[in-house]
mmCIF file of C-alpha atoms and ligand atoms in Angstrom:
data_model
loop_
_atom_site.group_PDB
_atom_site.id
_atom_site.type_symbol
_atom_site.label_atom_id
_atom_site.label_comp_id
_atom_site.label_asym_id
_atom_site.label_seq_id
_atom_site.Cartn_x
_atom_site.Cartn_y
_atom_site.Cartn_z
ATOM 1 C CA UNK E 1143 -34.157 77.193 57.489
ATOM 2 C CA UNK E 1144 -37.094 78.952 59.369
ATOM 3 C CA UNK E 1145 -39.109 77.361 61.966
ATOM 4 C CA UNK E 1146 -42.162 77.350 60.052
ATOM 5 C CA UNK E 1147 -40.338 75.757 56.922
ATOM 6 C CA UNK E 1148 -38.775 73.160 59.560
ATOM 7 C CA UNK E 1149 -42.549 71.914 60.856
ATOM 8 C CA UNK E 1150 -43.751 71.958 57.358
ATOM 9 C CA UNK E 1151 -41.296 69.663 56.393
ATOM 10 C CA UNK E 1152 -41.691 67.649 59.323
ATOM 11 C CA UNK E 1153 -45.027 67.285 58.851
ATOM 12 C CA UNK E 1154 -44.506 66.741 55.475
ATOM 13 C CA UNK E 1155 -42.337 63.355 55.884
ATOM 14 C CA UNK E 1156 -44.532 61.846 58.697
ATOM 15 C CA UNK E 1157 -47.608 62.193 56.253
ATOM 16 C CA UNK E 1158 -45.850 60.515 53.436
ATOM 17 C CA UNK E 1159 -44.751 57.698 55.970
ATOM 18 C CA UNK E 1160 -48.092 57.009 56.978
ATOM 19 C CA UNK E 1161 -48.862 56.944 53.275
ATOM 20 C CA UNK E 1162 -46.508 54.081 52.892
ATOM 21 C CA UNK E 1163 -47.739 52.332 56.037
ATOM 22 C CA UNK E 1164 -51.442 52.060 55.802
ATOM 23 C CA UNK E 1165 -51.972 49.239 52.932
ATOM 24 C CA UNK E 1166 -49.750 46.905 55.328
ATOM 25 C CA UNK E 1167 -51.627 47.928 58.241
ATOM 26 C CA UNK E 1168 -55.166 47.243 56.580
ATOM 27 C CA UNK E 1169 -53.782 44.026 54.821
ATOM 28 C CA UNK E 1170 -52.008 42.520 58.487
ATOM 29 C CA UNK E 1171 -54.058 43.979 61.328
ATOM 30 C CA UNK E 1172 -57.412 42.415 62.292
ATOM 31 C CA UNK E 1173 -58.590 44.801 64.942
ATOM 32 C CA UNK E 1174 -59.677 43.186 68.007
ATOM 33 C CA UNK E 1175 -61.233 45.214 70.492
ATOM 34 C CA UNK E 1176 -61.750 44.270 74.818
ATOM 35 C CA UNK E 1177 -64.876 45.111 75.442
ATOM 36 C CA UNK E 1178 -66.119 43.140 78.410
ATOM 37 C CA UNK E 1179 -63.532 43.880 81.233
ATOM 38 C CA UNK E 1180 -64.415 41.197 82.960
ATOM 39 C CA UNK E 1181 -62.940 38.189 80.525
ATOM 40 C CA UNK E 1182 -60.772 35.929 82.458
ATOM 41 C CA UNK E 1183 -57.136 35.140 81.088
ATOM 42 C CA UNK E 1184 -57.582 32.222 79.632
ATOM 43 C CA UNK E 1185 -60.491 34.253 77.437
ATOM 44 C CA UNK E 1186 -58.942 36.711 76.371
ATOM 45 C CA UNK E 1187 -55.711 34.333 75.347
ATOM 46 C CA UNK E 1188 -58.103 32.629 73.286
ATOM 47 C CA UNK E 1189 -59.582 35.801 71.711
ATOM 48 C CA UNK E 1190 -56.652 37.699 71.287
ATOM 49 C CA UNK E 1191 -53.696 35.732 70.779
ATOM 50 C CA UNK E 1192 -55.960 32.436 68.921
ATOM 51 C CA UNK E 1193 -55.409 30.004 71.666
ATOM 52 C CA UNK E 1194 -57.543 26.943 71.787
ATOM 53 C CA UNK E 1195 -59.666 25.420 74.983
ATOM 54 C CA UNK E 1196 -58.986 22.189 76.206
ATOM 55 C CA UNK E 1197 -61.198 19.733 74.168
ATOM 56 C CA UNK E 1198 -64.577 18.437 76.363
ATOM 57 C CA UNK E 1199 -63.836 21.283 78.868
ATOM 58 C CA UNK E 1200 -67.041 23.677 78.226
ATOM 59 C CA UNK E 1201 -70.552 23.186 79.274
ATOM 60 C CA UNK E 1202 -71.674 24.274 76.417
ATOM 61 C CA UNK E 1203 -70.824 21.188 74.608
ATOM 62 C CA UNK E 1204 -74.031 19.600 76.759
ATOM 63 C CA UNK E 1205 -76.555 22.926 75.878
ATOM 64 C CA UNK E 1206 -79.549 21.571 74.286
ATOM 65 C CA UNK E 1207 -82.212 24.585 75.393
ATOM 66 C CA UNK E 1208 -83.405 26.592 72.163
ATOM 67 C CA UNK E 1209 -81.942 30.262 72.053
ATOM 68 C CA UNK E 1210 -78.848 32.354 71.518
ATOM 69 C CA UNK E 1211 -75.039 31.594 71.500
ATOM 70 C CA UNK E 1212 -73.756 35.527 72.261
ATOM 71 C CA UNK E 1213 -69.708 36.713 71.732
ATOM 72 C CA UNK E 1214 -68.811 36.529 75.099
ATOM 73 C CA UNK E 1215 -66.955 40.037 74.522
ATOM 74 C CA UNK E 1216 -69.153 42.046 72.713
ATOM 75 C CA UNK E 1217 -72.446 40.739 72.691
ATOM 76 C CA UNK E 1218 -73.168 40.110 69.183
ATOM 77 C CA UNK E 1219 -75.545 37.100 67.881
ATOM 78 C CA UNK E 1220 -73.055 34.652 66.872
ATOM 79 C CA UNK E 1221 -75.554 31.090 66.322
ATOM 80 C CA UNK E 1222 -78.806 29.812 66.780
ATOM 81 C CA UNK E 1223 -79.481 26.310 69.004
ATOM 82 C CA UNK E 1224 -80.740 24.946 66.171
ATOM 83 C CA UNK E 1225 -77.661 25.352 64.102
ATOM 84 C CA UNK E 1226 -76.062 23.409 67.084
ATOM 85 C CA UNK E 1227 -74.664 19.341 66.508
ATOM 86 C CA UNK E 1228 -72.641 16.994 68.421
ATOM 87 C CA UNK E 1229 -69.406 16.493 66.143
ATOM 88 C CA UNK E 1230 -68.162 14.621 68.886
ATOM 89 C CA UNK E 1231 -65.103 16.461 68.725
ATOM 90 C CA UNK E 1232 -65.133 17.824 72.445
ATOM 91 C CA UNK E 1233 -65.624 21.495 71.075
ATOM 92 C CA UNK E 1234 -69.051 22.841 70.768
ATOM 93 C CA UNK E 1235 -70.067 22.684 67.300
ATOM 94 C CA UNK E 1236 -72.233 24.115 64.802
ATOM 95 C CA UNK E 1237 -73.561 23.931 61.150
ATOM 96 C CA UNK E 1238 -73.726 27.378 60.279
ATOM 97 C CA UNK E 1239 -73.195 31.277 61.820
ATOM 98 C CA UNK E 1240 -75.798 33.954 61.494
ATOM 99 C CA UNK E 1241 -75.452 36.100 58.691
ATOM 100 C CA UNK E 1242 -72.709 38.544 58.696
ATOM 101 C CA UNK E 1243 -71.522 37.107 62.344
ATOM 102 C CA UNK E 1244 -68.064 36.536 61.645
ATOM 103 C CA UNK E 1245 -65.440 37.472 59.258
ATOM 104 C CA UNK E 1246 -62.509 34.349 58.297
ATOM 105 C CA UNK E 1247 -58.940 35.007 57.178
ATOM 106 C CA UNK E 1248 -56.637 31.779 56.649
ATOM 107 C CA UNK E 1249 -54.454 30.268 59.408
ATOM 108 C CA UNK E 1250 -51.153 28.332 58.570
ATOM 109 C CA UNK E 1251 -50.603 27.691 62.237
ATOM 110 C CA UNK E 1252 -49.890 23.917 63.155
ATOM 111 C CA UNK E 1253 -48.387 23.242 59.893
ATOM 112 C CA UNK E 1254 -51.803 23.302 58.267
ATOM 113 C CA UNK E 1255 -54.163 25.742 56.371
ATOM 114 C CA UNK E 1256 -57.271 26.650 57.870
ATOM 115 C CA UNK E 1257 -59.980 29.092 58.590
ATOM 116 C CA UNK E 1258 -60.332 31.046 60.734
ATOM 117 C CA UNK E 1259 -63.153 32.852 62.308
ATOM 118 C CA UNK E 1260 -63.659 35.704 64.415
ATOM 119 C CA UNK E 1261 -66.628 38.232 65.097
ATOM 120 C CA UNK E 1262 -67.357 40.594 63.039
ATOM 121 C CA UNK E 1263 -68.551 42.945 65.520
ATOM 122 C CA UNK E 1264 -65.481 42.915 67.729
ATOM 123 C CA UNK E 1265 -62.779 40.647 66.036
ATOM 124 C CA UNK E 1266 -61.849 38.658 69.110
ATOM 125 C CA UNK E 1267 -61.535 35.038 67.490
ATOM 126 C CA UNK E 1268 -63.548 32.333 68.047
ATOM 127 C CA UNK E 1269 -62.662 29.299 66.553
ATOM 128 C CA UNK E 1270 -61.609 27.644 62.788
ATOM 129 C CA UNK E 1271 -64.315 26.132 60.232
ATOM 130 C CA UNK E 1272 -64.002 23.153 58.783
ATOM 131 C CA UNK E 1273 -65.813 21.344 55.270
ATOM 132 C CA UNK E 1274 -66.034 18.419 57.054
ATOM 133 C CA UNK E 1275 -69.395 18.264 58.740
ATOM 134 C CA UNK E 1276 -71.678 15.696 58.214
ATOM 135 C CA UNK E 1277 -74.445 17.789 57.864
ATOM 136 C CA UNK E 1278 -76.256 19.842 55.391
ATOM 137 C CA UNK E 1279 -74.173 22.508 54.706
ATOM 138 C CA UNK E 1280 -70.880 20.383 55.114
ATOM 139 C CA UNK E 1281 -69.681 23.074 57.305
ATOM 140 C CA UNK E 1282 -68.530 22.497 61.122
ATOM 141 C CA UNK E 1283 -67.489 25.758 62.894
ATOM 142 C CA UNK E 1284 -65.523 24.416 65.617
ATOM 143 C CA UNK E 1285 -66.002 26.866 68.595
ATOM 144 C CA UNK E 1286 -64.416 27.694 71.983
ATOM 145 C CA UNK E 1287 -67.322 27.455 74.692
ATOM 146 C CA UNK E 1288 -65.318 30.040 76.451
ATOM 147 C CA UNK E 1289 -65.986 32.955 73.720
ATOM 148 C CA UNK E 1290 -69.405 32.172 73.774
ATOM 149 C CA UNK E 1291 -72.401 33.356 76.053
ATOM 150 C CA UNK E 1292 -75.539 31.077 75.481
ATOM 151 C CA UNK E 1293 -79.096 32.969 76.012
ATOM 152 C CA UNK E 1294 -82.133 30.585 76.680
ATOM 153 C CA UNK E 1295 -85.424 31.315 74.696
ATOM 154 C CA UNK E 1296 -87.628 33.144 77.398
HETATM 155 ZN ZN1 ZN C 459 -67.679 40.087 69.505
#
């Protein structure tokens, strides 16, 4: 066999195994992406690996000023203060996400099935949303303070 007929062939093979690769890759991988280099460990444990704050830990939970909750990675918009309620849970909670802020996929984690959320923009995670709320749209979004950057309303 040639040289040229060796590469070809070479090539050949690694094509057709990244043929065979890429549906599992799309289907399993949610791509999360570091963007602010200065998240602490315990951030980035929650973002990356889906870790959870310690309940009644962030100051958000006590926010009350009208404006912006931010991913604390990226940026993005994530909720508005007046989508904002006191579920009492120790996690700072809201009733619904701005449009297109975060994608889901289901956790079975812990033995039980829920969803998960994380931004769309980046997708670090951010928390799990629940139909439990005892508000309009029966949704809670149960969020780590940590992930989250609140803007005031200048
Ligand atoms: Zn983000």
């Amino acid at each position: 066999m040639n040289n040229y007929k060796r590469k070809f062939l070479k090539l050949f093979s690694l094509s057709y195994l990244s043929i065979f690769l890429l549906p599992y890759n799309l289907l399993h991988s949610t791509t999360k992406k570091i963007i602010n280099q200065k998240l602490t460990k315990e951030q980035k444990n929650i973002m990356l690996n889906e870790s959870t704050e310690r309940p009644f830990s962030s100051p958000l939970n006590n926010e009350k000023r009208k404006g912006f909750f931010h991913c604390a990675n990226c940026g993005a918009k994530l909720f508005a203060s007046n989508a904002k309620f006191d579920s009492g849970t120790g996690w700072p909670s809201f009733t619904e996400s701005l449009p297109g802020a975060f994608k889901t996929k289901i956790d079975y984690s812990l033995g039980m099935k829920r969803v998960e959320y994380h931004c769309a923009k980046c997708g670090v995670h951010h928390g799990h949303v629940f139909d439990d709320g005892s508000t309009a749209t029966q949704k809670r979004f149960c969020s780590n303070g940590l992930c989250l950057i609140f803007k005031p309303k200048s």
